[in-house]
Amino acid sequence: MKKLFLGLAIMVSLLIGCQDETNNKQEIAQEVAVDMSDFYIETDEVASKGAMSNKCYSMKVLNRQVKENPGLYKKMYDVEYATRKFLNSKKPDGTPGGGNGNGGNNGGGDGDVDVEPIDDGLNISIPVYFHIVLPDASAVTNSQVQSQMNVINSDFTSPNTNQLPSGATDFINDATNTEIIFTLAGTFRHDDATSSWGTNDAVKQAYPPITPETHLNIWVCNIGGGILGYAQFPGGNSDTDGVVLLYSSLPGGSAAPYNEGRTLTHEIGHYLNLRHIWGDGRCRQDDFVEDTPASDGPNYGCPSYPTVNCKSADMTMNYMDYTDDACMYMFTDGQRNRMRAIFQPGGARASMLN
């Protein structure tokens, strides 16, 4: 009998050992299977479909920052790796995969991809500081600042499926509430005679960000060159972290048709790790989001539906395109999950929740 029990104990130990080894191999396989083959920072110069090709300067600023600080590439890579690892771990079927979107980065967009919103248990509320830097800083009123806050809170929490064109049925399940909200922490006004600040972060150096680890800093000024705004992606230097915004793009400003506050919505998307919806390249360049269709460049104005590029209808109403403020009104579930991933423990913006 003792021999029988001993034999059974040995068999159980072997089975447990084999199970542990299998689990370890699966964990290693999951780790290795994070596909980073499509990761990029350097972007192509895509011919403009409209007159305002420099509406957003975020990617050009990123390219400049990487040239000035080569170590930034590794930081951006690590942020992307952590993002994809988190998203992979939440996939319903448990199968690992990369961050590729746009039909698997194959240059086509033939099939509709439906991404489920991830329930991560986080309550994300971002405190915001406005720095008004103008010859007359009172030219941007408190009412405009509050209207701008109202716009971003609405944009980040409203799916707006009722605004989709009747034929855009594939986009109905994609439109989402990101469950990210913003609170006004303070407004600082600086009378400064500088006529235009450019995109080299000079305004941030003159008026440094306040606690950028826990607050979103927004500089409202005249940028120059027809540029509406630019943002710093997660992983960059904290001394320059935040968003620079053209003063006349706030609600009620003079930068029509970009004066309904959607420039800030777009730039906060970059601040929270979203790329332009067309991937800043041709059909095979990706925005790392599964449920956004491939495209070969930005759209402008208020395009009719469908506007077809790369074998699929463009999501021209997405906040990460370049259409008029009145004609953009949605994020996707995939974009939602990607933004929220950087707030996970150890994430690039996790300190904002502490």
mmCIF file of C-alpha atoms in Angstrom:
data_model
loop_
_atom_site.group_PDB
_atom_site.id
_atom_site.type_symbol
_atom_site.label_atom_id
_atom_site.label_comp_id
_atom_site.label_asym_id
_atom_site.label_seq_id
_atom_site.Cartn_x
_atom_site.Cartn_y
_atom_site.Cartn_z
ATOM 1 C CA MET A 1 0.000 0.000 0.000
ATOM 2 C CA LYS A 2 2.837 2.407 0.862
ATOM 3 C CA LYS A 3 4.417 1.663 -2.493
ATOM 4 C CA LEU A 4 1.098 2.424 -4.200
ATOM 5 C CA PHE A 5 0.780 5.769 -2.422
ATOM 6 C CA LEU A 6 4.406 6.563 -3.203
ATOM 7 C CA GLY A 7 3.830 5.804 -6.877
ATOM 8 C CA LEU A 8 0.717 7.969 -6.979
ATOM 9 C CA ALA A 9 2.570 10.824 -5.271
ATOM 10 C CA ILE A 10 5.354 10.632 -7.851
ATOM 11 C CA MET A 11 2.828 10.672 -10.698
ATOM 12 C CA VAL A 12 1.021 13.703 -9.230
ATOM 13 C CA SER A 13 4.331 15.526 -8.789
ATOM 14 C CA LEU A 14 5.259 14.806 -12.385
ATOM 15 C CA LEU A 15 1.874 16.029 -13.603
ATOM 16 C CA ILE A 16 2.147 19.233 -11.571
ATOM 17 C CA GLY A 17 5.679 19.746 -12.812
ATOM 18 C CA CYS A 18 4.607 19.277 -16.399
ATOM 19 C CA GLN A 19 1.685 21.670 -15.885
ATOM 20 C CA ASP A 20 3.975 24.309 -14.380
ATOM 21 C CA GLU A 21 6.399 23.892 -17.267
ATOM 22 C CA THR A 22 3.550 24.246 -19.755
ATOM 23 C CA ASN A 23 2.304 27.392 -18.006
ATOM 24 C CA ASN A 24 5.799 28.852 -18.008
ATOM 25 C CA LYS A 25 6.188 28.122 -21.700
ATOM 26 C CA GLN A 26 2.829 29.745 -22.397
ATOM 27 C CA GLU A 27 3.847 32.839 -20.426
ATOM 28 C CA ILE A 28 7.135 33.009 -22.344
ATOM 29 C CA ALA A 29 5.290 32.541 -25.630
ATOM 30 C CA GLN A 30 2.927 35.371 -24.688
ATOM 31 C CA GLU A 31 5.907 37.598 -23.896
ATOM 32 C CA VAL A 32 7.715 36.784 -27.145
ATOM 33 C CA ALA A 33 4.583 37.161 -29.259
ATOM 34 C CA VAL A 34 4.286 40.942 -28.796
ATOM 35 C CA ASP A 35 4.815 41.929 -32.413
ATOM 36 C CA MET A 36 6.784 45.184 -32.742
ATOM 37 C CA SER A 37 7.757 44.733 -36.378
ATOM 38 C CA ASP A 38 5.593 47.656 -37.541
ATOM 39 C CA PHE A 39 6.746 50.166 -34.921
ATOM 40 C CA TYR A 40 7.942 53.480 -36.318
ATOM 41 C CA ILE A 41 8.615 57.073 -35.397
ATOM 42 C CA GLU A 42 10.038 58.520 -38.609
ATOM 43 C CA THR A 43 7.165 59.430 -40.926
ATOM 44 C CA ASP A 44 6.712 59.971 -44.634
ATOM 45 C CA GLU A 45 5.879 63.329 -46.180
ATOM 46 C CA VAL A 46 2.430 62.532 -47.530
ATOM 47 C CA ALA A 47 1.070 64.821 -50.222
ATOM 48 C CA SER A 48 -1.734 66.936 -48.837
ATOM 49 C CA LYS A 49 -5.329 66.389 -49.997
ATOM 50 C CA GLY A 50 -6.166 69.891 -48.830
ATOM 51 C CA ALA A 51 -4.719 73.325 -48.253
ATOM 52 C CA MET A 52 -3.778 73.008 -44.577
ATOM 53 C CA SER A 53 -1.184 70.221 -44.535
ATOM 54 C CA ASN A 54 0.371 71.437 -41.257
ATOM 55 C CA LYS A 55 -2.819 71.469 -39.164
ATOM 56 C CA CYS A 56 -1.072 69.368 -36.510
ATOM 57 C CA TYR A 57 2.693 69.342 -35.954
ATOM 58 C CA SER A 58 2.934 66.576 -33.357
ATOM 59 C CA MET A 59 4.676 63.973 -35.521
ATOM 60 C CA LYS A 60 7.173 66.495 -36.902
ATOM 61 C CA VAL A 61 7.961 67.644 -33.367
ATOM 62 C CA LEU A 62 8.442 63.999 -32.353
ATOM 63 C CA ASN A 63 10.846 63.423 -35.255
ATOM 64 C CA ARG A 64 12.813 66.503 -34.208
ATOM 65 C CA GLN A 65 12.949 65.377 -30.585
ATOM 66 C CA VAL A 66 14.266 61.938 -31.565
ATOM 67 C CA LYS A 67 17.040 63.525 -33.644
ATOM 68 C CA GLU A 68 17.993 65.733 -30.714
ATOM 69 C CA ASN A 69 17.733 62.879 -28.207
ATOM 70 C CA PRO A 70 18.317 59.438 -29.780
ATOM 71 C CA GLY A 71 17.464 57.766 -26.454
ATOM 72 C CA LEU A 72 13.862 58.849 -26.926
ATOM 73 C CA TYR A 73 13.352 56.157 -29.557
ATOM 74 C CA LYS A 74 13.942 53.435 -26.932
ATOM 75 C CA LYS A 75 11.555 55.131 -24.507
ATOM 76 C CA MET A 76 8.863 55.334 -27.162
ATOM 77 C CA TYR A 77 9.509 51.710 -28.098
ATOM 78 C CA ASP A 78 9.101 50.654 -24.463
ATOM 79 C CA VAL A 79 5.844 52.597 -24.128
ATOM 80 C CA GLU A 80 4.518 50.903 -27.256
ATOM 81 C CA TYR A 81 5.666 47.477 -26.097
ATOM 82 C CA ALA A 82 3.921 47.907 -22.725
ATOM 83 C CA THR A 83 0.768 49.114 -24.480
ATOM 84 C CA ARG A 84 0.630 46.111 -26.795
ATOM 85 C CA LYS A 85 1.444 43.683 -23.990
ATOM 86 C CA PHE A 86 -1.484 45.016 -21.955
ATOM 87 C CA LEU A 87 -3.884 44.927 -24.910
ATOM 88 C CA ASN A 88 -2.809 41.391 -25.811
ATOM 89 C CA SER A 89 -3.393 40.212 -22.252
ATOM 90 C CA LYS A 90 -6.998 41.397 -22.468
ATOM 91 C CA LYS A 91 -7.893 39.771 -25.766
ATOM 92 C CA PRO A 92 -10.974 37.559 -25.239
ATOM 93 C CA ASP A 93 -9.529 34.474 -26.925
ATOM 94 C CA GLY A 94 -6.196 34.789 -25.147
ATOM 95 C CA THR A 95 -4.268 34.639 -28.387
ATOM 96 C CA PRO A 96 -1.284 36.964 -28.452
ATOM 97 C CA GLY A 97 -0.820 39.457 -31.231
ATOM 98 C CA GLY A 98 0.782 42.737 -32.104
ATOM 99 C CA GLY A 99 -0.596 46.227 -32.021
ATOM 100 C CA ASN A 100 -1.198 46.241 -35.764
ATOM 101 C CA GLY A 101 -4.390 47.757 -37.017
ATOM 102 C CA ASN A 102 -5.675 48.719 -40.432
ATOM 103 C CA GLY A 103 -6.496 45.184 -41.459
ATOM 104 C CA GLY A 104 -3.359 43.674 -39.963
ATOM 105 C CA ASN A 105 -1.124 46.242 -41.663
ATOM 106 C CA ASN A 106 -1.570 44.553 -45.021
ATOM 107 C CA GLY A 107 -2.451 47.675 -46.937
ATOM 108 C CA GLY A 108 -6.102 46.747 -47.294
ATOM 109 C CA GLY A 109 -9.106 47.441 -45.175
ATOM 110 C CA ASP A 110 -11.567 45.001 -46.664
ATOM 111 C CA GLY A 111 -12.930 43.542 -43.415
ATOM 112 C CA ASP A 112 -14.623 45.331 -40.522
ATOM 113 C CA VAL A 113 -12.773 44.733 -37.237
ATOM 114 C CA ASP A 114 -14.846 45.053 -34.070
ATOM 115 C CA VAL A 115 -12.819 45.684 -30.901
ATOM 116 C CA GLU A 116 -14.425 45.268 -27.487
ATOM 117 C CA PRO A 117 -13.863 48.014 -24.892
ATOM 118 C CA ILE A 118 -11.635 46.733 -22.090
ATOM 119 C CA ASP A 119 -12.991 46.933 -18.553
ATOM 120 C CA ASP A 120 -9.799 47.927 -16.718
ATOM 121 C CA GLY A 121 -11.431 49.165 -13.511
ATOM 122 C CA LEU A 122 -9.739 52.581 -13.720
ATOM 123 C CA ASN A 123 -11.382 55.932 -13.012
ATOM 124 C CA ILE A 124 -9.425 58.352 -15.183
ATOM 125 C CA SER A 125 -9.813 62.052 -14.393
ATOM 126 C CA ILE A 126 -7.072 64.329 -15.707
ATOM 127 C CA PRO A 127 -6.484 67.732 -14.060
ATOM 128 C CA VAL A 128 -5.665 70.488 -16.567
ATOM 129 C CA TYR A 129 -3.625 73.678 -16.343
ATOM 130 C CA PHE A 130 -4.070 76.359 -19.015
ATOM 131 C CA HIS A 131 -1.223 78.795 -19.698
ATOM 132 C CA ILE A 132 -2.525 81.732 -21.763
ATOM 133 C CA VAL A 133 0.515 83.376 -23.393
ATOM 134 C CA LEU A 134 -0.430 86.361 -25.569
ATOM 135 C CA PRO A 135 0.374 90.069 -25.858
ATOM 136 C CA ASP A 136 -2.972 90.514 -24.110
ATOM 137 C CA ALA A 137 -3.629 87.306 -22.182
ATOM 138 C CA SER A 138 -7.150 88.430 -21.337
ATOM 139 C CA ALA A 139 -8.045 88.056 -25.037
ATOM 140 C CA VAL A 140 -8.880 84.422 -24.235
ATOM 141 C CA THR A 141 -11.694 84.621 -21.730
ATOM 142 C CA ASN A 142 -12.527 82.346 -18.815
ATOM 143 C CA SER A 143 -15.728 81.529 -20.672
ATOM 144 C CA GLN A 144 -13.720 80.266 -23.659
ATOM 145 C CA VAL A 145 -11.540 78.135 -21.411
ATOM 146 C CA GLN A 146 -14.617 76.609 -19.793
ATOM 147 C CA SER A 147 -16.209 76.054 -23.215
ATOM 148 C CA GLN A 148 -13.038 74.270 -24.301
ATOM 149 C CA MET A 149 -13.220 72.054 -21.218
ATOM 150 C CA ASN A 150 -16.846 71.259 -22.040
ATOM 151 C CA VAL A 151 -15.871 70.267 -25.592
ATOM 152 C CA ILE A 152 -13.140 67.822 -24.603
ATOM 153 C CA ASN A 153 -15.283 66.248 -21.880
ATOM 154 C CA SER A 154 -18.106 65.761 -24.365
ATOM 155 C CA ASP A 155 -15.793 64.436 -27.090
ATOM 156 C CA PHE A 156 -14.129 61.893 -24.825
ATOM 157 C CA THR A 157 -17.390 60.574 -23.381
ATOM 158 C CA SER A 158 -19.925 60.704 -26.239
ATOM 159 C CA PRO A 159 -20.085 57.982 -28.936
ATOM 160 C CA ASN A 160 -22.211 60.272 -31.157
ATOM 161 C CA THR A 161 -23.457 57.354 -33.243
ATOM 162 C CA ASN A 162 -26.494 59.470 -34.159
ATOM 163 C CA GLN A 163 -24.188 61.698 -36.221
ATOM 164 C CA LEU A 164 -22.844 58.887 -38.403
ATOM 165 C CA PRO A 165 -23.967 58.957 -42.050
ATOM 166 C CA SER A 166 -26.640 56.401 -42.899
ATOM 167 C CA GLY A 167 -24.265 54.198 -44.872
ATOM 168 C CA ALA A 168 -21.545 53.991 -42.226
ATOM 169 C CA THR A 169 -22.976 50.918 -40.511
ATOM 170 C CA ASP A 170 -19.505 49.399 -39.989
ATOM 171 C CA PHE A 171 -18.593 52.322 -37.726
ATOM 172 C CA ILE A 172 -21.580 52.079 -35.351
ATOM 173 C CA ASN A 173 -19.984 49.414 -33.155
ATOM 174 C CA ASP A 174 -16.650 51.262 -33.213
ATOM 175 C CA ALA A 175 -17.780 54.641 -31.816
ATOM 176 C CA THR A 176 -17.122 54.796 -28.100
ATOM 177 C CA ASN A 177 -17.120 56.534 -24.746
ATOM 178 C CA THR A 178 -13.455 56.580 -23.661
ATOM 179 C CA GLU A 179 -14.482 57.153 -20.022
ATOM 180 C CA ILE A 180 -11.712 59.736 -19.668
ATOM 181 C CA ILE A 181 -12.707 63.064 -18.126
ATOM 182 C CA PHE A 182 -10.890 66.354 -17.545
ATOM 183 C CA THR A 183 -11.080 68.873 -14.705
ATOM 184 C CA LEU A 184 -9.858 72.469 -14.786
ATOM 185 C CA ALA A 185 -7.123 72.845 -12.160
ATOM 186 C CA GLY A 186 -6.099 76.416 -12.959
ATOM 187 C CA THR A 187 -5.588 79.120 -15.574
ATOM 188 C CA PHE A 188 -2.394 81.202 -15.697
ATOM 189 C CA ARG A 189 -2.194 84.349 -17.826
ATOM 190 C CA HIS A 190 1.062 85.768 -19.151
ATOM 191 C CA ASP A 191 1.158 89.015 -21.133
ATOM 192 C CA ASP A 192 4.004 88.412 -23.580
ATOM 193 C CA ALA A 193 4.763 90.451 -26.694
ATOM 194 C CA THR A 194 6.156 87.479 -28.640
ATOM 195 C CA SER A 195 4.261 87.427 -31.938
ATOM 196 C CA SER A 196 4.639 83.689 -32.657
ATOM 197 C CA TRP A 197 6.263 80.861 -30.708
ATOM 198 C CA GLY A 198 6.933 78.219 -33.365
ATOM 199 C CA THR A 199 7.171 74.497 -32.643
ATOM 200 C CA ASN A 200 10.528 74.217 -30.852
ATOM 201 C CA ASP A 201 8.930 74.278 -27.381
ATOM 202 C CA ALA A 202 10.041 77.867 -26.738
ATOM 203 C CA VAL A 203 6.751 78.723 -25.043
ATOM 204 C CA LYS A 204 7.226 75.803 -22.648
ATOM 205 C CA GLN A 205 10.746 76.940 -21.820
ATOM 206 C CA ALA A 206 9.534 80.472 -21.144
ATOM 207 C CA TYR A 207 6.616 79.250 -19.016
ATOM 208 C CA PRO A 208 7.489 75.744 -17.742
ATOM 209 C CA PRO A 209 4.841 73.089 -17.103
ATOM 210 C CA ILE A 210 3.476 72.722 -13.584
ATOM 211 C CA THR A 211 3.653 69.193 -12.110
ATOM 212 C CA PRO A 212 3.478 67.532 -15.572
ATOM 213 C CA GLU A 213 3.665 64.105 -13.935
ATOM 214 C CA THR A 214 0.148 64.607 -12.555
ATOM 215 C CA HIS A 215 -1.360 67.404 -14.698
ATOM 216 C CA LEU A 216 -1.980 68.044 -18.376
ATOM 217 C CA ASN A 217 -0.428 71.420 -19.220
ATOM 218 C CA ILE A 218 -1.845 73.357 -22.182
ATOM 219 C CA TRP A 219 -0.184 76.455 -23.613
ATOM 220 C CA VAL A 220 -2.568 78.718 -25.547
ATOM 221 C CA CYS A 221 -0.641 81.090 -27.812
ATOM 222 C CA ASN A 222 0.047 82.056 -31.410
ATOM 223 C CA ILE A 223 2.173 79.285 -32.919
ATOM 224 C CA GLY A 224 2.600 80.733 -36.415
ATOM 225 C CA GLY A 225 2.873 79.094 -39.826
ATOM 226 C CA GLY A 226 -0.806 78.163 -39.969
ATOM 227 C CA ILE A 227 -0.240 75.474 -37.318
ATOM 228 C CA LEU A 228 -3.178 74.715 -35.025
ATOM 229 C CA GLY A 229 -1.364 72.715 -32.376
ATOM 230 C CA TYR A 230 1.108 70.053 -31.338
ATOM 231 C CA ALA A 231 1.419 67.629 -28.442
ATOM 232 C CA GLN A 232 4.134 65.573 -26.818
ATOM 233 C CA PHE A 233 3.671 61.805 -26.840
ATOM 234 C CA PRO A 234 4.091 59.703 -23.682
ATOM 235 C CA GLY A 235 7.743 58.949 -22.965
ATOM 236 C CA GLY A 236 9.140 62.399 -23.704
ATOM 237 C CA ASN A 237 10.948 64.873 -21.462
ATOM 238 C CA SER A 238 8.756 66.058 -18.576
ATOM 239 C CA ASP A 239 10.113 69.603 -19.051
ATOM 240 C CA THR A 240 8.248 69.847 -22.362
ATOM 241 C CA ASP A 241 5.257 67.600 -21.639
ATOM 242 C CA GLY A 242 1.854 68.845 -22.682
ATOM 243 C CA VAL A 243 -0.042 70.467 -25.563
ATOM 244 C CA VAL A 244 0.512 73.747 -27.415
ATOM 245 C CA LEU A 245 -2.682 75.166 -28.888
ATOM 246 C CA LEU A 246 -3.433 78.024 -31.284
ATOM 247 C CA TYR A 247 -5.425 80.587 -29.275
ATOM 248 C CA SER A 248 -7.974 81.138 -32.045
ATOM 249 C CA SER A 249 -8.869 77.424 -32.226
ATOM 250 C CA LEU A 250 -10.747 77.588 -28.921
ATOM 251 C CA PRO A 251 -14.558 77.677 -29.154
ATOM 252 C CA GLY A 252 -15.638 81.040 -30.535
ATOM 253 C CA GLY A 253 -12.175 81.819 -31.915
ATOM 254 C CA SER A 254 -11.382 83.121 -35.383
ATOM 255 C CA ALA A 255 -9.702 80.019 -36.864
ATOM 256 C CA ALA A 256 -12.830 78.770 -38.686
ATOM 257 C CA PRO A 257 -13.503 76.011 -39.619
ATOM 258 C CA TYR A 258 -11.190 74.912 -36.787
ATOM 259 C CA ASN A 259 -12.717 77.013 -34.018
ATOM 260 C CA GLU A 260 -15.044 74.644 -32.186
ATOM 261 C CA GLY A 261 -12.421 73.237 -29.814
ATOM 262 C CA ARG A 262 -11.640 69.990 -31.667
ATOM 263 C CA THR A 263 -7.959 70.846 -32.155
ATOM 264 C CA LEU A 264 -7.434 70.209 -28.447
ATOM 265 C CA THR A 265 -9.385 66.937 -28.657
ATOM 266 C CA HIS A 266 -7.048 65.846 -31.477
ATOM 267 C CA GLU A 267 -3.874 66.915 -29.663
ATOM 268 C CA ILE A 268 -4.896 65.243 -26.407
ATOM 269 C CA GLY A 269 -5.276 62.076 -28.484
ATOM 270 C CA HIS A 270 -1.544 62.346 -29.301
ATOM 271 C CA TYR A 271 -0.747 63.179 -25.664
ATOM 272 C CA LEU A 272 -2.497 59.907 -24.758
ATOM 273 C CA ASN A 273 -0.556 57.888 -27.357
ATOM 274 C CA LEU A 274 -2.752 57.994 -30.465
ATOM 275 C CA ARG A 275 -1.244 58.427 -33.924
ATOM 276 C CA HIS A 276 -2.972 60.066 -36.866
ATOM 277 C CA ILE A 277 -5.643 57.748 -38.212
ATOM 278 C CA TRP A 278 -3.838 57.320 -41.561
ATOM 279 C CA GLY A 279 -0.590 56.343 -39.813
ATOM 280 C CA ASP A 280 1.374 59.269 -41.292
ATOM 281 C CA GLY A 281 2.243 57.213 -44.343
ATOM 282 C CA ARG A 282 0.738 55.303 -47.209
ATOM 283 C CA CYS A 283 -1.709 52.404 -47.029
ATOM 284 C CA ARG A 284 0.778 50.055 -45.380
ATOM 285 C CA GLN A 285 1.708 52.482 -42.586
ATOM 286 C CA ASP A 286 -0.289 51.805 -39.446
ATOM 287 C CA ASP A 287 -1.799 53.811 -36.585
ATOM 288 C CA PHE A 288 -1.511 50.742 -34.293
ATOM 289 C CA VAL A 289 -5.298 50.539 -33.813
ATOM 290 C CA GLU A 290 -7.232 47.511 -35.024
ATOM 291 C CA ASP A 291 -10.646 49.061 -35.684
ATOM 292 C CA THR A 292 -9.572 52.098 -37.724
ATOM 293 C CA PRO A 293 -9.462 51.587 -41.510
ATOM 294 C CA ALA A 294 -6.332 52.097 -43.577
ATOM 295 C CA SER A 295 -5.874 55.342 -45.480
ATOM 296 C CA ASP A 296 -3.106 57.001 -47.474
ATOM 297 C CA GLY A 297 -3.317 60.510 -46.018
ATOM 298 C CA PRO A 298 -5.412 63.032 -44.091
ATOM 299 C CA ASN A 299 -8.853 64.245 -45.086
ATOM 300 C CA TYR A 300 -9.997 67.869 -45.000
ATOM 301 C CA GLY A 301 -13.265 69.775 -45.008
ATOM 302 C CA CYS A 302 -16.446 67.725 -44.578
ATOM 303 C CA PRO A 303 -16.000 64.728 -46.907
ATOM 304 C CA SER A 304 -18.952 62.821 -48.248
ATOM 305 C CA TYR A 305 -19.429 59.182 -47.250
ATOM 306 C CA PRO A 306 -17.904 56.961 -48.407
ATOM 307 C CA THR A 307 -14.506 58.485 -49.108
ATOM 308 C CA VAL A 308 -12.561 55.434 -50.246
ATOM 309 C CA ASN A 309 -8.796 54.964 -49.968
ATOM 310 C CA CYS A 310 -6.746 51.781 -49.553
ATOM 311 C CA LYS A 311 -9.767 49.635 -50.524
ATOM 312 C CA SER A 312 -11.943 50.834 -47.640
ATOM 313 C CA ALA A 313 -14.035 53.793 -46.525
ATOM 314 C CA ASP A 314 -12.039 56.336 -44.543
ATOM 315 C CA MET A 315 -13.219 57.125 -41.013
ATOM 316 C CA THR A 316 -13.180 60.835 -41.823
ATOM 317 C CA MET A 317 -15.222 61.705 -38.724
ATOM 318 C CA ASN A 318 -12.516 60.395 -36.397
ATOM 319 C CA TYR A 319 -10.894 62.989 -34.144
ATOM 320 C CA MET A 320 -7.441 61.888 -35.325
ATOM 321 C CA ASP A 321 -8.076 62.942 -38.937
ATOM 322 C CA TYR A 322 -7.811 66.551 -40.224
ATOM 323 C CA THR A 323 -11.441 67.292 -41.125
ATOM 324 C CA ASP A 324 -13.315 70.428 -40.032
ATOM 325 C CA ASP A 325 -14.229 70.663 -36.359
ATOM 326 C CA ALA A 326 -17.933 70.331 -37.151
ATOM 327 C CA CYS A 327 -17.333 67.086 -39.063
ATOM 328 C CA MET A 328 -15.288 65.062 -36.544
ATOM 329 C CA TYR A 329 -17.124 63.375 -33.713
ATOM 330 C CA MET A 330 -15.768 59.957 -32.697
ATOM 331 C CA PHE A 331 -13.040 57.829 -31.179
ATOM 332 C CA THR A 332 -13.101 54.049 -31.599
ATOM 333 C CA ASP A 333 -13.009 51.275 -28.994
ATOM 334 C CA GLY A 334 -9.504 50.422 -30.155
ATOM 335 C CA GLN A 335 -8.368 54.016 -29.635
ATOM 336 C CA ARG A 336 -10.084 54.019 -26.237
ATOM 337 C CA ASN A 337 -8.244 50.899 -25.126
ATOM 338 C CA ARG A 338 -4.934 52.239 -26.404
ATOM 339 C CA MET A 339 -5.297 55.542 -24.530
ATOM 340 C CA ARG A 340 -6.338 53.850 -21.311
ATOM 341 C CA ALA A 341 -3.443 51.366 -21.498
ATOM 342 C CA ILE A 342 -0.907 54.074 -20.583
ATOM 343 C CA PHE A 343 -2.658 54.590 -17.224
ATOM 344 C CA GLN A 344 -2.144 50.985 -16.138
ATOM 345 C CA PRO A 345 0.279 50.394 -13.225
ATOM 346 C CA GLY A 346 3.751 51.141 -14.532
ATOM 347 C CA GLY A 347 2.307 52.870 -17.608
ATOM 348 C CA ALA A 348 3.679 56.080 -19.088
ATOM 349 C CA ARG A 349 0.927 58.225 -17.536
ATOM 350 C CA ALA A 350 -0.004 56.092 -14.535
ATOM 351 C CA SER A 351 1.281 58.814 -12.154
ATOM 352 C CA MET A 352 -1.661 61.010 -13.178
ATOM 353 C CA LEU A 353 -3.983 58.715 -11.228
ATOM 354 C CA ASN A 354 -1.993 58.809 -7.991
#
